[in-house]
Tab-separated table of C-alpha atoms in Angstrom:
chain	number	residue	atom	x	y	z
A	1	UNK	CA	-7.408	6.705	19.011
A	2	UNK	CA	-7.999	4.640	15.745
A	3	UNK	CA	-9.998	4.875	12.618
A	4	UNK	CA	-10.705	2.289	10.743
A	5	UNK	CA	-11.506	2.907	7.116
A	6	UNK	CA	-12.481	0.334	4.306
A	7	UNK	CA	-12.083	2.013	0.718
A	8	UNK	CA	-14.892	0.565	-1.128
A	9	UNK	CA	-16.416	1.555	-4.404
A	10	UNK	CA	-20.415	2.819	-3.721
A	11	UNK	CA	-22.028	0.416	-6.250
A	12	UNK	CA	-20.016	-2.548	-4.828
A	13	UNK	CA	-22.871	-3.670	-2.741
A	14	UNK	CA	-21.363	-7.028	-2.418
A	15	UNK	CA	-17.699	-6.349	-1.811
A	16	UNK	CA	-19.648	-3.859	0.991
A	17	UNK	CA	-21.729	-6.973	2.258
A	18	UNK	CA	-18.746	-9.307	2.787
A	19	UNK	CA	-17.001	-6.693	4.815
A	20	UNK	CA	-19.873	-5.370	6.646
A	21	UNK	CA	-20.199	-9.019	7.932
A	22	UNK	CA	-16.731	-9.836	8.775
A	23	UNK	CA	-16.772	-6.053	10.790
A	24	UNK	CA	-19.891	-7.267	12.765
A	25	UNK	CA	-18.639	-11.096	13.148
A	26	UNK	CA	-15.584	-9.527	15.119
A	27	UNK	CA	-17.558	-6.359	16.359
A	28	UNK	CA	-14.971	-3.998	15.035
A	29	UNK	CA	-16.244	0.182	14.464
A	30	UNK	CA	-15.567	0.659	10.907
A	31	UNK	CA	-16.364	3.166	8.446
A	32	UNK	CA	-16.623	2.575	4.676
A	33	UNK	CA	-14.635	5.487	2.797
A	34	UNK	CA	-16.457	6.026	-0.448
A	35	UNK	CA	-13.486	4.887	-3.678
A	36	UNK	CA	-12.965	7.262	-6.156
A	37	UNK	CA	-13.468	6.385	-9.464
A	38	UNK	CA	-11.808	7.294	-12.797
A	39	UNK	CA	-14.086	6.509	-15.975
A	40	UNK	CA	-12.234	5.007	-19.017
A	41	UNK	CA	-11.534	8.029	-21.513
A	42	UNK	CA	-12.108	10.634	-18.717
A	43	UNK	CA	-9.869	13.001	-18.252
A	44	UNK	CA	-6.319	12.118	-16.708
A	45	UNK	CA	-6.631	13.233	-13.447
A	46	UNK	CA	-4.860	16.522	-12.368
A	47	UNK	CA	-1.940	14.363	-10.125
A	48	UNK	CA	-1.517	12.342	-12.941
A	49	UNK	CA	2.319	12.883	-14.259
A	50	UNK	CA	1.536	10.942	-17.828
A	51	UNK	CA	5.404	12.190	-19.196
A	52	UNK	CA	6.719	10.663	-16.023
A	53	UNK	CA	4.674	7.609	-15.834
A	54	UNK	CA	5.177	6.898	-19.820
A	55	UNK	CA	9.239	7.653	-19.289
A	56	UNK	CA	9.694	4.648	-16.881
A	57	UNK	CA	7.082	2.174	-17.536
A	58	UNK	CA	5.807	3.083	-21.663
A	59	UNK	CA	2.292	2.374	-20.564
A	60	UNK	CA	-0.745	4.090	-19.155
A	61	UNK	CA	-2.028	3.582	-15.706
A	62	UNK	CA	-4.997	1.960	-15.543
A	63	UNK	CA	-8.484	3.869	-14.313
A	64	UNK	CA	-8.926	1.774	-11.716
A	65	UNK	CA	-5.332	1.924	-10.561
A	66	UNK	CA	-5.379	5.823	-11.145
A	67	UNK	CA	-9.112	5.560	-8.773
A	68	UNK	CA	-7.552	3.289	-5.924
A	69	UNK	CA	-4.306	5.981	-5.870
A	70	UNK	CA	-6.452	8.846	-5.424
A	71	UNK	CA	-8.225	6.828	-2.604
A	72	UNK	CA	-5.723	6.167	-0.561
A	73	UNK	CA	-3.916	9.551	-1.011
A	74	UNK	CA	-7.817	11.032	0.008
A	75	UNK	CA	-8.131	8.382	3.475
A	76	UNK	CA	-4.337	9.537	4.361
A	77	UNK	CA	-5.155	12.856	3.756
A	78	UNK	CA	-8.786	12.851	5.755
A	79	UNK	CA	-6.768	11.119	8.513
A	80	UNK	CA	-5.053	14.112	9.011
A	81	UNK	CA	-7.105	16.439	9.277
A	82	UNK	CA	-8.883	14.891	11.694
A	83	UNK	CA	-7.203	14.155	15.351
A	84	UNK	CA	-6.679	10.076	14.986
A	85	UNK	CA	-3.481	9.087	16.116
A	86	UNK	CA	-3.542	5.371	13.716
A	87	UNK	CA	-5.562	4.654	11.124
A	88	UNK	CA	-6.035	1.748	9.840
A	89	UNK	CA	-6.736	1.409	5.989
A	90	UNK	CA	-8.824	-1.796	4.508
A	91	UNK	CA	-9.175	-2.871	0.662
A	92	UNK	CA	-12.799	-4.675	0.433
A	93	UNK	CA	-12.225	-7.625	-1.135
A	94	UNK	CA	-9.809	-8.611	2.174
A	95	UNK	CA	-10.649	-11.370	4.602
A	96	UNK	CA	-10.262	-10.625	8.239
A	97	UNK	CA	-8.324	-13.830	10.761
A	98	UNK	CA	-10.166	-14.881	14.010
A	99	UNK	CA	-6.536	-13.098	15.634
A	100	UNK	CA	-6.866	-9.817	13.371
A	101	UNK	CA	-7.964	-7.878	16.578
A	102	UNK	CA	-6.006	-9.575	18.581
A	103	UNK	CA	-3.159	-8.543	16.311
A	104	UNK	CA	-4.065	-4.816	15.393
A	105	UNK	CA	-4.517	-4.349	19.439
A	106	UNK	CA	-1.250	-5.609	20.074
A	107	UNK	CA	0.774	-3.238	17.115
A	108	UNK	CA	-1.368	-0.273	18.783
A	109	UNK	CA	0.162	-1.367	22.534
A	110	UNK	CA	3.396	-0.489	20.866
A	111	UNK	CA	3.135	2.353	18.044
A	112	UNK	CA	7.160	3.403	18.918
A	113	UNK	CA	8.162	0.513	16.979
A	114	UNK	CA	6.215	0.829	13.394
A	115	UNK	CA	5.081	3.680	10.659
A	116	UNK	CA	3.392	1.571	8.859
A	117	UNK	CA	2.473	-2.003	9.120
A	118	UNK	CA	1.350	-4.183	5.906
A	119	UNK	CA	-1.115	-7.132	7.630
A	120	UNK	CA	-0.865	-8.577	4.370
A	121	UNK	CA	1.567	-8.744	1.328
A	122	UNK	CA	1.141	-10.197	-2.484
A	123	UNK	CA	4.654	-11.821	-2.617
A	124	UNK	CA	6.727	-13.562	0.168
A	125	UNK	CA	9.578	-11.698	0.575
A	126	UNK	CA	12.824	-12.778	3.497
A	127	UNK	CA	11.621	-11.130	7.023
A	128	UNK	CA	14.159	-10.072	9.566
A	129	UNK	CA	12.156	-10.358	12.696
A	130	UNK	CA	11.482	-7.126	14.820
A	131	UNK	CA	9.854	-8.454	18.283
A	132	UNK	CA	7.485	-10.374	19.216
A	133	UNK	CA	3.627	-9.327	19.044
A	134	UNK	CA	1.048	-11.648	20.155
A	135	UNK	CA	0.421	-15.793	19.706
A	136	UNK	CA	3.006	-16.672	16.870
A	137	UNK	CA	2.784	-13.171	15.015
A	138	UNK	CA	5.742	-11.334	14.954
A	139	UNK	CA	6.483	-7.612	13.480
A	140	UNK	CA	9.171	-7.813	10.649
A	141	UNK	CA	11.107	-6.113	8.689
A	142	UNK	CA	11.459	-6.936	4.855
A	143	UNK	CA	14.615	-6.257	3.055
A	144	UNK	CA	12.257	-6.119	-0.247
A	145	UNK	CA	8.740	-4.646	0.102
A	146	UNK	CA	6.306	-7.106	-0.460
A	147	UNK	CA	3.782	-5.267	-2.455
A	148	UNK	CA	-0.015	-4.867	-1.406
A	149	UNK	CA	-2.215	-2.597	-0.235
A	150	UNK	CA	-5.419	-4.145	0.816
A	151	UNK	CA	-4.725	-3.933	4.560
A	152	UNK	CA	-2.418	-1.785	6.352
A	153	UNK	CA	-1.344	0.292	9.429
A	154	UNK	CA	-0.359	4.097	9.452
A	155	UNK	CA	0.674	6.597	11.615
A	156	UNK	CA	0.198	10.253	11.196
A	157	UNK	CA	3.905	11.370	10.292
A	158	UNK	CA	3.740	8.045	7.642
A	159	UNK	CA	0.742	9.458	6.160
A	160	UNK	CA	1.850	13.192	6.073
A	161	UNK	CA	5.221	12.067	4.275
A	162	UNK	CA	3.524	9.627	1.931
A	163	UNK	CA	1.016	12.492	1.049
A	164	UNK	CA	3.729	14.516	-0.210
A	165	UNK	CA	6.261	11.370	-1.614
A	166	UNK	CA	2.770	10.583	-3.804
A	167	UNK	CA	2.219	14.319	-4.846
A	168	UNK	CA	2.524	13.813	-8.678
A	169	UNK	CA	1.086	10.311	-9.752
A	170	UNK	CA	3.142	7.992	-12.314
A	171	UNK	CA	2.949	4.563	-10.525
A	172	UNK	CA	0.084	2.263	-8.577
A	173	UNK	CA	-0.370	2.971	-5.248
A	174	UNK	CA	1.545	-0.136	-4.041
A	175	UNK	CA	4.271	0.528	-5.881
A	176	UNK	CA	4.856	3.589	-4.601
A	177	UNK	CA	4.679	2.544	-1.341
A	178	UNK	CA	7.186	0.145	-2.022
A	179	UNK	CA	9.789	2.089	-3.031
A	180	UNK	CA	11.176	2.792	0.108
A	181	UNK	CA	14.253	4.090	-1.174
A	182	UNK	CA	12.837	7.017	-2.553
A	183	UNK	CA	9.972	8.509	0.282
A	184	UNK	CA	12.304	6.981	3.477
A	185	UNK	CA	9.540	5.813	5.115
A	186	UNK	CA	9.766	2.378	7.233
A	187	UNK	CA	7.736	0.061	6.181
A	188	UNK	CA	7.628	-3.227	8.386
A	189	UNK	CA	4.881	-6.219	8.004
A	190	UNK	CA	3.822	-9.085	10.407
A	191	UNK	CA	4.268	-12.889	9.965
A	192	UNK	CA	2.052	-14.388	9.564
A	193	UNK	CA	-0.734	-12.132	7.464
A	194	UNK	CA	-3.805	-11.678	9.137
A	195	UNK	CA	-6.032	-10.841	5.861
A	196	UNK	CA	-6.078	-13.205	3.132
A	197	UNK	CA	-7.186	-11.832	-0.625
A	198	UNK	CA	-10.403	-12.973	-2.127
A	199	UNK	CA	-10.135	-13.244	-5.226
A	200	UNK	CA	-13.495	-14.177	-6.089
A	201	UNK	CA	-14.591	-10.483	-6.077
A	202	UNK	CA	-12.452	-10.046	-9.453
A	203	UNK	CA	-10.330	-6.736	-10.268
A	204	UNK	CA	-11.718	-3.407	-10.504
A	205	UNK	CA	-8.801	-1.763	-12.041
A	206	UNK	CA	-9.836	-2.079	-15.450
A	207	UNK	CA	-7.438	-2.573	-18.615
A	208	UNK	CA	-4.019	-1.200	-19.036
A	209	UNK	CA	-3.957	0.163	-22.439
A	210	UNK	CA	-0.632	-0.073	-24.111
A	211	UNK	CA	0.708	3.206	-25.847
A	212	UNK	CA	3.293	3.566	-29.029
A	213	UNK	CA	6.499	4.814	-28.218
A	214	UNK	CA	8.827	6.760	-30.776
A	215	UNK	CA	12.392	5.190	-30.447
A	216	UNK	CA	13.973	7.907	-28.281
A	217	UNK	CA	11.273	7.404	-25.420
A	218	UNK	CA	12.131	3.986	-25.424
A	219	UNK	CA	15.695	5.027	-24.398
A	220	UNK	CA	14.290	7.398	-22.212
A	221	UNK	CA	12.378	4.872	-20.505
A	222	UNK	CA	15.658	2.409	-20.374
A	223	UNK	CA	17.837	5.424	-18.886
A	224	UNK	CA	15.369	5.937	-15.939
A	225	UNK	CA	14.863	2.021	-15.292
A	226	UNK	CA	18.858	1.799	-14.971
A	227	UNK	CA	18.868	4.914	-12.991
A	228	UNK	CA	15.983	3.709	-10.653
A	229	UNK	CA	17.593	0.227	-10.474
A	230	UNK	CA	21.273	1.645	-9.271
A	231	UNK	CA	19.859	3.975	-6.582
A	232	UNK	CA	17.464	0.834	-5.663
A	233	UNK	CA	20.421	-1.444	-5.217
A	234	UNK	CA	22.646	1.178	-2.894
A	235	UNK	CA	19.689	1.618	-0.703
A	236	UNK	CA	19.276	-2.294	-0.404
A	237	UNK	CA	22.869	-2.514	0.393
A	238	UNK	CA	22.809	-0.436	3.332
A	239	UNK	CA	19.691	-1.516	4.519
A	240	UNK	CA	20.514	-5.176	4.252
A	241	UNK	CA	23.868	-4.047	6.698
A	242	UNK	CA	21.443	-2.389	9.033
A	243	UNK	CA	18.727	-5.464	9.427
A	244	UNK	CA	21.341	-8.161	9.846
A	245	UNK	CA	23.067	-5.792	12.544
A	246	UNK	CA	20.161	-4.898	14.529
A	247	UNK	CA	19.743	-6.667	17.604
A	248	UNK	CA	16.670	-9.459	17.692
A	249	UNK	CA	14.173	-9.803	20.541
């Protein structure tokens, strides 16, 4: 079976309305799973690893970003305790193709071949094709993560070993989905997207607020970017090897 949850903020009525009528249009069963939020100058949030987060990036996270981590971590996490085999997880500013069902159908035929399944990306990143799905989508593999989490696919083992990969918080949500080097989890896409972004809606992140570093966390935060950027680079290496190996359908 499959859940599908939309992460949406309570007093977003019209974020809700635009994805209430897209869920009807295509008479989809949805849920909406209730965002938490972080107020600006509330407390940091118990996950939140501010020594870490400061060491590699010398800035704050954002409320908003710190709210949509939490959320995702809390669907993932709801997923599993109930008995869903997929879930699939929806930002709410997203808008859903004529083919999305088609397309979500089809990657559910086949769950052997995916962990998790972006069905839309912020860059455009080279995609080593996986097999075929339905129409002219095709699953893919991306060398590079693409970034993006407004609309994905997840199994339960994904979501148990991203649960514990996203334990202490120091990084957005995407990003730490992204780096793939570090939690080992596969993450493939399809081409082309089925959800485009609207970006009408506007950001509900809030403002990054820029903190003073003393000069020796500045080299602190150099040392771990060079350190993050060498094991990065090994792991693309060898995955690059494995993708152009790997036999195409």
């Amino acid at each position: 079976m499959i859940r599908i949850d939309c992460i949406s903020l309570p007093d977003q009525p019209e974020r809700r309305d635009y994805m209430r009528r897209q869920f009807e249009h295509y008479q989809l069963p949805y849920r909406f799973f209730d965002a938490i939020r972080i107020a600006p100058g509330s407390d940091w949030p118990a996950l939140y690893d501010r020594k870490q987060r400061l060491a590699h990036s010398g800035i704050d996270l954002r409320p908003g970003e710190m709210g949509c981590y939490l959320s995702h971590r809390a669907v993932w996490a709801e997923f599993l305790a109930g008995s869903d085999t997929l879930c699939l997880v929806l930002e709410d500013d997203v808008g859903l193709s004529p083919d999305f069902a088609g397309v979500v159908e089809a990657l559910c035929a086949a769950p052997a071949d995916w962990d998790v399944v972006r069905l839309f990306a912020m860059f455009r990143r080279p995609a080593f094709p996986v097999r075929a799905l339905t129409g002219s989508y095709v699953l893919v593999d991306y060398l590079v993560q693409p970034n993006g989490t407004q609309g994905y696919l997840i199994n339960r083992d994904a979501a148990e070993r991203l649960l514990c990969h996203t334990a202490r918080m120091s990084m957005a949500i995407d990003t730490a989905l992204d780096r793939d080097w570090e939690h080992g989890v596969p993450i493939r896409g399809i081409e082309p997207y089925v959800l485009t972004h609207d970006d009408t809606f506007g950001t509900t992140l809030g403002t990054a607020q820029k903190t003073s570093l003393s000069p020796l966390r500045k080299l602190v935060r150099e040392v771990n970017r060079i350190g993050t950027g060498l094991r990065k680079q090994v792991w693309l290496f060898r995955k690059k090897k494995r993708l152009q190996a790997r036999p195409r359908d």
